[in-house]
mmCIF file of C-alpha atoms and ligand atoms in Angstrom:
data_model
loop_
_atom_site.group_PDB
_atom_site.id
_atom_site.type_symbol
_atom_site.label_atom_id
_atom_site.label_comp_id
_atom_site.label_asym_id
_atom_site.label_seq_id
_atom_site.Cartn_x
_atom_site.Cartn_y
_atom_site.Cartn_z
ATOM 1 C CA UNK A 1 -1.431 14.610 3.706
ATOM 2 C CA UNK A 2 -4.230 17.282 3.101
ATOM 3 C CA UNK A 3 -7.128 17.489 1.198
ATOM 4 C CA UNK A 4 -8.665 20.466 0.746
ATOM 5 C CA UNK A 5 -6.693 22.134 3.068
ATOM 6 C CA UNK A 6 -7.646 19.551 6.067
ATOM 7 C CA UNK A 7 -4.922 16.949 7.038
ATOM 8 C CA UNK A 8 -6.211 13.544 7.002
ATOM 9 C CA UNK A 9 -4.891 10.154 7.793
ATOM 10 C CA UNK A 10 -6.508 7.188 6.080
ATOM 11 C CA UNK A 11 -7.820 5.707 9.491
ATOM 12 C CA UNK A 12 -8.649 7.369 13.047
ATOM 13 C CA UNK A 13 -10.203 6.206 16.172
ATOM 14 C CA UNK A 14 -13.721 7.882 16.684
ATOM 15 C CA UNK A 15 -14.421 9.533 20.414
ATOM 16 C CA UNK A 16 -17.125 6.751 20.385
ATOM 17 C CA UNK A 17 -14.776 3.896 20.160
ATOM 18 C CA UNK A 18 -15.615 3.021 16.657
ATOM 19 C CA UNK A 19 -13.286 4.097 13.652
ATOM 20 C CA UNK A 20 -13.249 6.225 10.585
ATOM 21 C CA UNK A 21 -11.939 5.264 7.229
ATOM 22 C CA UNK A 22 -11.144 7.142 4.012
ATOM 23 C CA UNK A 23 -13.795 5.138 1.514
ATOM 24 C CA UNK A 24 -11.065 4.366 -1.211
ATOM 25 C CA UNK A 25 -13.983 2.745 -3.124
ATOM 26 C CA UNK A 26 -15.694 6.016 -3.769
ATOM 27 C CA UNK A 27 -12.313 7.530 -4.896
ATOM 28 C CA UNK A 28 -11.714 9.641 -6.927
ATOM 29 C CA UNK A 29 -15.157 10.631 -7.786
ATOM 30 C CA UNK A 30 -16.497 11.265 -4.105
ATOM 31 C CA UNK A 31 -14.149 12.249 -0.901
ATOM 32 C CA UNK A 32 -16.514 10.186 1.874
ATOM 33 C CA UNK A 33 -15.577 8.280 4.732
ATOM 34 C CA UNK A 34 -16.843 5.348 6.153
ATOM 35 C CA UNK A 35 -17.524 4.038 9.574
ATOM 36 C CA UNK A 36 -16.143 0.605 11.034
ATOM 37 C CA UNK A 37 -17.783 -0.374 14.221
ATOM 38 C CA UNK A 38 -17.013 -4.177 14.563
ATOM 39 C CA UNK A 39 -14.210 -6.661 13.456
ATOM 40 C CA UNK A 40 -16.777 -7.618 10.863
ATOM 41 C CA UNK A 41 -16.992 -4.217 9.405
ATOM 42 C CA UNK A 42 -13.068 -4.168 9.357
ATOM 43 C CA UNK A 43 -13.117 -7.486 7.254
ATOM 44 C CA UNK A 44 -15.594 -6.165 4.694
ATOM 45 C CA UNK A 45 -13.793 -2.748 4.567
ATOM 46 C CA UNK A 46 -10.514 -5.059 3.526
ATOM 47 C CA UNK A 47 -12.116 -7.339 1.421
ATOM 48 C CA UNK A 48 -14.312 -4.670 -0.686
ATOM 49 C CA UNK A 49 -11.330 -2.367 -0.555
ATOM 50 C CA UNK A 50 -12.768 0.414 0.752
ATOM 51 C CA UNK A 51 -9.375 0.387 2.536
ATOM 52 C CA UNK A 52 -6.338 -1.061 0.737
ATOM 53 C CA UNK A 53 -2.734 -1.003 0.234
ATOM 54 C CA UNK A 54 -0.422 -3.250 2.139
ATOM 55 C CA UNK A 55 0.276 -1.420 5.232
ATOM 56 C CA UNK A 56 -3.408 0.287 5.683
ATOM 57 C CA UNK A 57 -4.857 -3.512 5.369
ATOM 58 C CA UNK A 58 -2.822 -4.300 8.592
ATOM 59 C CA UNK A 59 -3.887 -0.802 10.593
ATOM 60 C CA UNK A 60 -7.490 -1.764 9.497
ATOM 61 C CA UNK A 61 -7.179 -5.152 10.976
ATOM 62 C CA UNK A 62 -5.430 -4.106 14.008
ATOM 63 C CA UNK A 63 -8.748 -1.563 14.760
ATOM 64 C CA UNK A 64 -11.024 -4.419 13.911
ATOM 65 C CA UNK A 65 -9.428 -6.674 16.541
ATOM 66 C CA UNK A 66 -9.581 -3.958 18.885
ATOM 67 C CA UNK A 67 -13.504 -3.600 18.056
ATOM 68 C CA UNK A 68 -13.777 -7.124 18.353
ATOM 69 C CA UNK A 69 -12.326 -6.721 22.176
ATOM 70 C CA UNK A 70 -14.960 -4.011 22.797
ATOM 71 C CA UNK A 71 -17.360 -6.300 22.273
ATOM 72 C CA UNK A 72 -16.213 -9.463 23.574
ATOM 73 C CA UNK A 73 -13.142 -9.479 25.308
ATOM 74 C CA UNK A 74 -12.756 -13.330 25.867
ATOM 75 C CA UNK A 75 -9.816 -15.534 24.302
ATOM 76 C CA UNK A 76 -11.989 -17.250 21.943
ATOM 77 C CA UNK A 77 -13.327 -13.724 20.652
ATOM 78 C CA UNK A 78 -9.669 -13.315 20.016
ATOM 79 C CA UNK A 79 -8.990 -15.852 18.055
ATOM 80 C CA UNK A 80 -11.880 -16.040 15.901
ATOM 81 C CA UNK A 81 -11.574 -12.143 15.024
ATOM 82 C CA UNK A 82 -7.966 -12.698 14.396
ATOM 83 C CA UNK A 83 -8.921 -15.875 11.896
ATOM 84 C CA UNK A 84 -11.565 -13.365 10.501
ATOM 85 C CA UNK A 85 -9.492 -10.707 9.483
ATOM 86 C CA UNK A 86 -6.068 -12.934 8.346
ATOM 87 C CA UNK A 87 -8.633 -14.758 6.033
ATOM 88 C CA UNK A 88 -9.726 -11.142 3.917
ATOM 89 C CA UNK A 89 -6.677 -10.940 1.525
ATOM 90 C CA UNK A 90 -3.868 -13.150 1.054
ATOM 91 C CA UNK A 91 -0.667 -11.589 -0.207
ATOM 92 C CA UNK A 92 -0.157 -8.459 1.913
ATOM 93 C CA UNK A 93 1.840 -9.968 4.576
ATOM 94 C CA UNK A 94 1.416 -6.627 6.713
ATOM 95 C CA UNK A 95 -2.158 -8.027 7.185
ATOM 96 C CA UNK A 96 -0.534 -11.153 9.120
ATOM 97 C CA UNK A 97 2.316 -8.842 11.108
ATOM 98 C CA UNK A 98 -0.293 -6.598 12.583
ATOM 99 C CA UNK A 99 -2.510 -9.337 13.604
ATOM 100 C CA UNK A 100 0.308 -11.390 15.217
ATOM 101 C CA UNK A 101 1.346 -7.984 16.746
ATOM 102 C CA UNK A 102 -2.395 -7.902 18.382
ATOM 103 C CA UNK A 103 -2.238 -11.364 19.490
ATOM 104 C CA UNK A 104 1.121 -11.144 21.364
ATOM 105 C CA UNK A 105 -0.379 -7.895 22.980
ATOM 106 C CA UNK A 106 -3.686 -9.452 23.762
ATOM 107 C CA UNK A 107 -3.347 -13.034 24.851
ATOM 108 C CA UNK A 108 -1.600 -13.033 28.031
ATOM 109 C CA UNK A 109 -4.213 -10.054 29.438
ATOM 110 C CA UNK A 110 -7.290 -10.234 31.348
ATOM 111 C CA UNK A 111 -10.379 -9.351 29.997
ATOM 112 C CA UNK A 112 -10.844 -6.588 31.918
ATOM 113 C CA UNK A 113 -7.888 -4.516 30.087
ATOM 114 C CA UNK A 114 -8.147 -6.308 26.948
ATOM 115 C CA UNK A 115 -10.177 -3.543 24.991
ATOM 116 C CA UNK A 116 -8.431 -0.511 25.881
ATOM 117 C CA UNK A 117 -4.651 -2.519 25.449
ATOM 118 C CA UNK A 118 -6.074 -3.474 22.193
ATOM 119 C CA UNK A 119 -7.263 0.217 21.244
ATOM 120 C CA UNK A 120 -3.356 1.668 22.440
ATOM 121 C CA UNK A 121 -2.047 -0.963 20.537
ATOM 122 C CA UNK A 122 -4.355 -0.484 17.237
ATOM 123 C CA UNK A 123 -3.092 3.356 17.565
ATOM 124 C CA UNK A 124 0.576 2.255 18.207
ATOM 125 C CA UNK A 125 0.698 0.410 14.950
ATOM 126 C CA UNK A 126 -0.766 3.267 13.245
ATOM 127 C CA UNK A 127 1.463 5.868 14.926
ATOM 128 C CA UNK A 128 4.622 3.499 13.893
ATOM 129 C CA UNK A 129 3.474 3.649 10.206
ATOM 130 C CA UNK A 130 3.438 7.217 10.072
ATOM 131 C CA UNK A 131 6.821 7.449 11.563
ATOM 132 C CA UNK A 132 8.274 4.433 9.389
ATOM 133 C CA UNK A 133 7.106 6.019 6.352
ATOM 134 C CA UNK A 134 8.517 9.640 7.005
ATOM 135 C CA UNK A 135 11.858 8.061 7.353
ATOM 136 C CA UNK A 136 11.037 5.809 4.123
ATOM 137 C CA UNK A 137 10.683 9.044 2.650
ATOM 138 C CA UNK A 138 13.644 10.968 4.366
ATOM 139 C CA UNK A 139 15.898 7.682 2.796
ATOM 140 C CA UNK A 140 14.184 7.963 -0.762
ATOM 141 C CA UNK A 141 14.677 11.443 -0.695
ATOM 142 C CA UNK A 142 18.529 11.479 -0.794
ATOM 143 C CA UNK A 143 18.325 9.048 -3.867
ATOM 144 C CA UNK A 144 15.685 11.579 -5.711
ATOM 145 C CA UNK A 145 18.147 14.546 -4.355
ATOM 146 C CA UNK A 146 20.808 12.612 -6.417
ATOM 147 C CA UNK A 147 19.024 11.754 -9.376
ATOM 148 C CA UNK A 148 17.842 15.505 -9.972
ATOM 149 C CA UNK A 149 21.436 16.859 -9.621
ATOM 150 C CA UNK A 150 22.045 15.175 -13.144
ATOM 151 C CA UNK A 151 18.988 16.690 -14.775
ATOM 152 C CA UNK A 152 20.409 20.401 -14.826
ATOM 153 C CA UNK A 153 17.216 21.990 -13.726
ATOM 154 C CA UNK A 154 14.996 19.679 -15.966
ATOM 155 C CA UNK A 155 12.030 17.606 -13.961
ATOM 156 C CA UNK A 156 12.935 14.142 -12.779
ATOM 157 C CA UNK A 157 10.734 11.732 -14.278
ATOM 158 C CA UNK A 158 9.634 9.020 -12.228
ATOM 159 C CA UNK A 159 7.419 6.083 -12.807
ATOM 160 C CA UNK A 160 5.208 4.407 -10.122
ATOM 161 C CA UNK A 161 2.677 1.558 -10.575
ATOM 162 C CA UNK A 162 -0.328 1.069 -8.439
ATOM 163 C CA UNK A 163 -0.905 3.334 -5.414
ATOM 164 C CA UNK A 164 1.798 3.086 -2.544
ATOM 165 C CA UNK A 165 1.446 6.722 -1.538
ATOM 166 C CA UNK A 166 -0.729 7.768 1.488
ATOM 167 C CA UNK A 167 -3.916 6.417 0.763
ATOM 168 C CA UNK A 168 -2.137 2.555 1.046
ATOM 169 C CA UNK A 169 -0.443 3.305 4.408
ATOM 170 C CA UNK A 170 -1.394 5.611 7.393
ATOM 171 C CA UNK A 171 0.057 9.293 6.026
ATOM 172 C CA UNK A 172 3.058 9.618 3.666
ATOM 173 C CA UNK A 173 3.146 6.374 2.073
ATOM 174 C CA UNK A 174 6.107 4.299 0.701
ATOM 175 C CA UNK A 175 6.830 4.706 -2.758
ATOM 176 C CA UNK A 176 5.663 8.615 -2.926
ATOM 177 C CA UNK A 177 6.651 9.736 0.430
ATOM 178 C CA UNK A 178 10.024 10.627 -0.974
ATOM 179 C CA UNK A 179 8.225 12.607 -4.331
ATOM 180 C CA UNK A 180 6.411 14.591 -1.675
ATOM 181 C CA UNK A 181 9.337 15.213 0.015
ATOM 182 C CA UNK A 182 11.243 16.301 -3.302
ATOM 183 C CA UNK A 183 8.545 18.404 -4.244
ATOM 184 C CA UNK A 184 8.191 20.144 -0.872
ATOM 185 C CA UNK A 185 11.430 21.163 -1.176
ATOM 186 C CA UNK A 186 11.801 22.597 -4.675
ATOM 187 C CA UNK A 187 13.153 19.633 -6.833
ATOM 188 C CA UNK A 188 11.009 19.454 -9.943
ATOM 189 C CA UNK A 189 9.682 16.037 -10.378
ATOM 190 C CA UNK A 190 6.966 14.674 -12.693
ATOM 191 C CA UNK A 191 5.558 11.414 -12.223
ATOM 192 C CA UNK A 192 4.431 8.455 -14.976
ATOM 193 C CA UNK A 193 1.580 7.323 -13.044
ATOM 194 C CA UNK A 194 0.645 3.365 -14.595
ATOM 195 C CA UNK A 195 -3.075 3.580 -14.916
ATOM 196 C CA UNK A 196 -2.805 -0.022 -13.044
ATOM 197 C CA UNK A 197 -5.568 -2.170 -14.647
ATOM 198 C CA UNK A 198 -7.943 -3.806 -13.977
ATOM 199 C CA UNK A 199 -8.925 -1.789 -11.014
ATOM 200 C CA UNK A 200 -7.103 1.505 -12.110
ATOM 201 C CA UNK A 201 -5.474 2.280 -8.477
ATOM 202 C CA UNK A 202 -2.967 4.336 -10.324
ATOM 203 C CA UNK A 203 -5.279 6.790 -12.476
ATOM 204 C CA UNK A 204 -7.929 6.897 -9.710
ATOM 205 C CA UNK A 205 -5.805 6.730 -6.220
ATOM 206 C CA UNK A 206 -2.082 7.611 -7.257
ATOM 207 C CA UNK A 207 -3.394 10.796 -9.289
ATOM 208 C CA UNK A 208 -6.177 11.927 -7.148
ATOM 209 C CA UNK A 209 -3.313 12.162 -4.193
ATOM 210 C CA UNK A 210 -0.297 13.605 -6.644
ATOM 211 C CA UNK A 211 -2.919 16.251 -7.881
ATOM 212 C CA UNK A 212 -3.879 17.293 -4.274
ATOM 213 C CA UNK A 213 -0.784 17.740 -3.289
ATOM 214 C CA UNK A 214 0.148 19.672 -6.420
ATOM 215 C CA UNK A 215 2.821 17.265 -7.869
ATOM 216 C CA UNK A 216 3.205 17.373 -11.661
ATOM 217 C CA UNK A 217 2.055 13.826 -13.192
ATOM 218 C CA UNK A 218 0.882 12.320 -16.203
ATOM 219 C CA UNK A 219 -1.895 8.776 -16.423
ATOM 220 C CA UNK A 220 -0.752 6.636 -18.577
ATOM 221 C CA UNK A 221 -1.724 3.326 -20.039
ATOM 222 C CA UNK A 222 -0.078 -0.016 -18.371
ATOM 223 C CA UNK A 223 1.342 -0.534 -21.621
ATOM 224 C CA UNK A 224 2.903 2.836 -22.199
ATOM 225 C CA UNK A 225 5.641 2.811 -19.622
ATOM 226 C CA UNK A 226 8.606 0.676 -21.564
ATOM 227 C CA UNK A 227 8.128 3.129 -24.282
ATOM 228 C CA UNK A 228 8.802 6.085 -22.372
ATOM 229 C CA UNK A 229 11.918 3.742 -21.073
ATOM 230 C CA UNK A 230 12.914 3.331 -24.434
ATOM 231 C CA UNK A 231 12.621 7.148 -25.150
ATOM 232 C CA UNK A 232 14.804 8.330 -22.245
ATOM 233 C CA UNK A 233 11.988 9.680 -20.451
ATOM 234 C CA UNK A 234 11.777 7.787 -17.227
ATOM 235 C CA UNK A 235 14.856 8.741 -14.612
ATOM 236 C CA UNK A 236 13.589 5.962 -11.951
ATOM 237 C CA UNK A 237 11.074 3.861 -11.327
ATOM 238 C CA UNK A 238 10.024 3.698 -7.581
ATOM 239 C CA UNK A 239 6.791 1.400 -6.799
ATOM 240 C CA UNK A 240 6.013 -0.252 -3.294
ATOM 241 C CA UNK A 241 5.032 -3.723 -2.156
ATOM 242 C CA UNK A 242 2.843 -6.130 -0.190
ATOM 243 C CA UNK A 243 5.502 -8.957 0.580
ATOM 244 C CA UNK A 244 9.345 -8.738 0.506
ATOM 245 C CA UNK A 245 10.917 -12.783 0.521
ATOM 246 C CA UNK A 246 14.227 -13.357 2.462
ATOM 247 C CA UNK A 247 16.263 -13.125 -0.715
ATOM 248 C CA UNK A 248 14.645 -10.117 -1.815
ATOM 249 C CA UNK A 249 11.958 -11.382 -4.233
ATOM 250 C CA UNK A 250 8.933 -8.957 -4.562
ATOM 251 C CA UNK A 251 5.699 -8.884 -4.758
ATOM 252 C CA UNK A 252 3.558 -6.040 -5.934
ATOM 253 C CA UNK A 253 0.469 -5.124 -8.045
ATOM 254 C CA UNK A 254 0.291 -7.238 -10.849
ATOM 255 C CA UNK A 255 2.091 -5.542 -14.012
ATOM 256 C CA UNK A 256 4.997 -4.204 -11.508
ATOM 257 C CA UNK A 257 6.804 -7.079 -12.773
ATOM 258 C CA UNK A 258 6.726 -6.214 -16.425
ATOM 259 C CA UNK A 259 7.820 -2.759 -15.426
ATOM 260 C CA UNK A 260 10.985 -3.849 -13.704
ATOM 261 C CA UNK A 261 11.615 -5.989 -17.111
ATOM 262 C CA UNK A 262 11.536 -3.220 -19.117
ATOM 263 C CA UNK A 263 13.357 -0.574 -16.805
ATOM 264 C CA UNK A 264 16.418 -3.599 -16.538
ATOM 265 C CA UNK A 265 16.503 -3.701 -20.382
ATOM 266 C CA UNK A 266 16.631 0.321 -20.478
ATOM 267 C CA UNK A 267 19.103 0.854 -17.475
ATOM 268 C CA UNK A 268 16.605 2.530 -15.514
ATOM 269 C CA UNK A 269 16.866 2.193 -11.623
ATOM 270 C CA UNK A 270 14.008 0.055 -10.155
ATOM 271 C CA UNK A 271 13.602 0.830 -6.486
ATOM 272 C CA UNK A 272 11.198 -0.590 -4.173
ATOM 273 C CA UNK A 273 10.199 1.324 -0.900
ATOM 274 C CA UNK A 274 8.927 -0.864 1.894
ATOM 275 C CA UNK A 275 8.396 -0.978 5.567
ATOM 276 C CA UNK A 276 10.056 -3.947 7.415
ATOM 277 C CA UNK A 277 6.533 -4.637 8.148
ATOM 278 C CA UNK A 278 6.454 -6.024 4.912
ATOM 279 C CA UNK A 279 9.006 -8.609 4.833
ATOM 280 C CA UNK A 280 8.492 -12.014 5.234
ATOM 281 C CA UNK A 281 11.512 -13.786 6.950
ATOM 282 C CA UNK A 282 9.394 -17.116 6.383
ATOM 283 C CA UNK A 283 9.884 -17.697 3.302
ATOM 284 C CA UNK A 284 12.962 -18.045 1.467
ATOM 285 C CA UNK A 285 11.652 -16.846 -2.061
ATOM 286 C CA UNK A 286 8.940 -15.620 -3.900
ATOM 287 C CA UNK A 287 7.601 -18.586 -5.119
ATOM 288 C CA UNK A 288 5.829 -19.275 -2.201
ATOM 289 C CA UNK A 289 3.772 -16.018 -2.120
ATOM 290 C CA UNK A 290 0.513 -16.640 -2.281
ATOM 291 C CA UNK A 291 -1.205 -14.864 -5.048
ATOM 292 C CA UNK A 292 -4.546 -13.413 -4.465
ATOM 293 C CA UNK A 293 -7.430 -14.191 -7.373
ATOM 294 C CA UNK A 294 -9.951 -11.859 -7.963
ATOM 295 C CA UNK A 295 -12.861 -11.543 -9.381
ATOM 296 C CA UNK A 296 -13.319 -11.853 -13.278
ATOM 297 C CA UNK A 297 -15.763 -8.404 -13.111
ATOM 298 C CA UNK A 298 -12.610 -6.438 -12.755
ATOM 299 C CA UNK A 299 -11.444 -7.197 -15.819
ATOM 300 C CA UNK A 300 -14.826 -7.716 -17.964
ATOM 301 C CA UNK A 301 -16.262 -4.514 -16.491
ATOM 302 C CA UNK A 302 -15.262 -0.626 -15.612
ATOM 303 C CA UNK A 303 -16.719 1.579 -13.161
ATOM 304 C CA UNK A 304 -16.744 5.183 -13.476
ATOM 305 C CA UNK A 305 -18.687 8.670 -13.714
ATOM 306 C CA UNK A 306 -21.148 9.538 -16.531
ATOM 307 C CA UNK A 307 -21.208 13.142 -17.677
ATOM 308 C CA UNK A 308 -24.318 13.701 -15.598
ATOM 309 C CA UNK A 309 -22.608 13.026 -12.396
ATOM 310 C CA UNK A 310 -23.652 9.231 -11.435
ATOM 311 C CA UNK A 311 -21.715 6.453 -11.109
ATOM 312 C CA UNK A 312 -21.950 3.349 -13.404
ATOM 313 C CA UNK A 313 -20.011 -0.086 -14.345
ATOM 314 C CA UNK A 314 -20.369 -1.111 -17.840
ATOM 315 C CA UNK A 315 -19.050 -4.304 -19.733
ATOM 316 C CA UNK A 316 -15.818 -3.880 -21.979
ATOM 317 C CA UNK A 317 -15.200 -7.345 -23.198
ATOM 318 C CA UNK A 318 -16.632 -9.855 -25.656
ATOM 319 C CA UNK A 319 -20.247 -10.762 -23.754
ATOM 320 C CA UNK A 320 -19.289 -14.765 -22.634
ATOM 321 C CA UNK A 321 -15.612 -14.515 -22.520
ATOM 322 C CA UNK A 322 -14.260 -15.818 -19.612
ATOM 323 C CA UNK A 323 -11.408 -13.471 -17.523
ATOM 324 C CA UNK A 324 -8.479 -14.387 -15.132
ATOM 325 C CA UNK A 325 -7.472 -11.705 -13.123
ATOM 326 C CA UNK A 326 -4.458 -12.149 -10.528
ATOM 327 C CA UNK A 327 -3.687 -8.966 -7.940
ATOM 328 C CA UNK A 328 -0.143 -9.568 -7.877
ATOM 329 C CA UNK A 329 2.933 -10.622 -9.593
ATOM 330 C CA UNK A 330 6.594 -11.287 -8.150
ATOM 331 C CA UNK A 331 9.594 -9.316 -8.977
ATOM 332 C CA UNK A 332 12.640 -11.357 -8.859
ATOM 333 C CA UNK A 333 15.049 -9.601 -6.454
ATOM 334 C CA UNK A 334 17.939 -9.624 -9.757
ATOM 335 C CA UNK A 335 15.599 -6.875 -11.381
ATOM 336 C CA UNK A 336 15.526 -4.736 -8.330
ATOM 337 C CA UNK A 337 18.177 -1.894 -7.825
ATOM 338 C CA UNK A 338 17.448 -1.629 -4.188
ATOM 339 C CA UNK A 339 15.047 -1.102 -1.249
ATOM 340 C CA UNK A 340 14.079 2.108 0.377
ATOM 341 C CA UNK A 341 13.336 1.194 4.121
ATOM 342 C CA UNK A 342 13.051 2.840 7.162
ATOM 343 C CA UNK A 343 16.432 2.268 8.040
ATOM 344 C CA UNK A 344 17.974 3.163 4.770
ATOM 345 C CA UNK A 345 18.535 1.718 1.307
ATOM 346 C CA UNK A 346 19.976 -2.011 0.714
ATOM 347 C CA UNK A 347 20.914 -3.839 -1.864
ATOM 348 C CA UNK A 348 17.813 -6.415 -2.344
ATOM 349 C CA UNK A 349 19.249 -9.865 -1.543
ATOM 350 C CA UNK A 350 19.114 -11.870 2.256
ATOM 351 C CA UNK A 351 22.849 -10.215 2.971
ATOM 352 C CA UNK A 352 21.120 -6.371 2.402
ATOM 353 C CA UNK A 353 18.098 -6.905 4.381
ATOM 354 C CA UNK A 354 20.285 -8.524 7.342
ATOM 355 C CA UNK A 355 22.567 -5.236 6.822
ATOM 356 C CA UNK A 356 19.837 -3.106 8.268
ATOM 357 C CA UNK A 357 17.604 -5.552 10.054
ATOM 358 C CA UNK A 358 20.330 -7.894 12.032
ATOM 359 C CA UNK A 359 17.509 -9.068 14.536
HETATM 360 O O1 LIG B 401 -4.596 -4.392 -4.431
HETATM 361 P P1 LIG B 401 -4.126 -3.169 -3.439
HETATM 362 O O2 LIG B 401 -4.857 -1.981 -4.115
HETATM 363 O O3 LIG B 401 -4.148 -3.448 -2.401
HETATM 364 O O4 LIG B 401 -2.499 -3.061 -4.128
HETATM 365 C C1 LIG B 401 -1.879 -2.141 -3.248
HETATM 366 C C2 LIG B 401 -0.127 -2.454 -4.073
HETATM 367 O O5 LIG B 401 0.061 -3.282 -4.994
HETATM 368 C C3 LIG B 401 0.723 -1.451 -3.183
HETATM 369 O O6 LIG B 401 1.696 -1.186 -4.476
HETATM 370 C C4 LIG B 401 0.995 -2.235 -2.281
HETATM 371 O O7 LIG B 401 0.117 -2.721 -1.098
HETATM 372 C C5 LIG B 401 2.294 -1.067 -1.335
HETATM 373 S S1 LIG B 401 1.401 -0.126 -0.526
HETATM 374 C C6 LIG B 401 2.478 0.979 0.441
#
């Protein structure tokens, strides 16, 4: 997607065999890139959320393995890079998926060919993510066209939570890809952007992306979505996900479950957009998904820009009060209207997933 007229991916290899990423910890106040020179740099970038979003976490980890192979292409170095990168964030299964793919591509290779092979495989993971997200966009676009046709030219109001746009992937995004495509073909869309406390990925990243592409949107407090649904001002919801289990349960950014409940109560369709790399076939249901517990500071403090331009972090809570900070929640399959995948749309169940991914 474009920033200031220039096309960017979120991650790309450099000629000197290091990796550039967009530094998402600095958005929306500053557009900057960061260079990742080692597997350790990649692990830190994932942990510090310089890169985030399930598909991009996987892509960055893949390049982390490649950078480890550049330094030392031994089997021992491969296993230790895989272990270090796997320990960075627990919920998004795309991380495990990408690392398994790197392991399978590399473990039987000779030392002399490992780095070149790893570099190619990481690039392939990125290229495939772009193609998959484009396909998700095309399938989701059909749903948006049908919903827009009922609006007699009035804008289609879509609510989304967190950031499942191109910043969360390599390009296009999952939940936002159909919205970009609808906007580009002239369908009037308007997006309600949940701010997504505590880290504000909605207010800072989704709003940034949509604004850069010219898509009309409004940031709302996380608690406002139910009100707008009751008032008939949300036509459909579409969110991304970090892990979908075999029965169709969906882990996504904390607060997604409450939006799905409100959508169900108000008869608002609730779609989840996902690449097949987000399906965890090993888990029968969402109860076993590991939920990341993040720092209490994210709840107790907020970071923003002061009028003079400086970035500052301020305390917002009663001094001394503790805080809990689960990063994700699980939305049961029964609250989801449909999955939008690279192979089409299916019902959120084991049968539905198998109908598109029989293998
Ligand atoms: O903690 P984050 O910012 O990595 O969480 C991101 C999300 O919850 C996204 O909705 C999810 O990864 C899907 S991204 C296409």
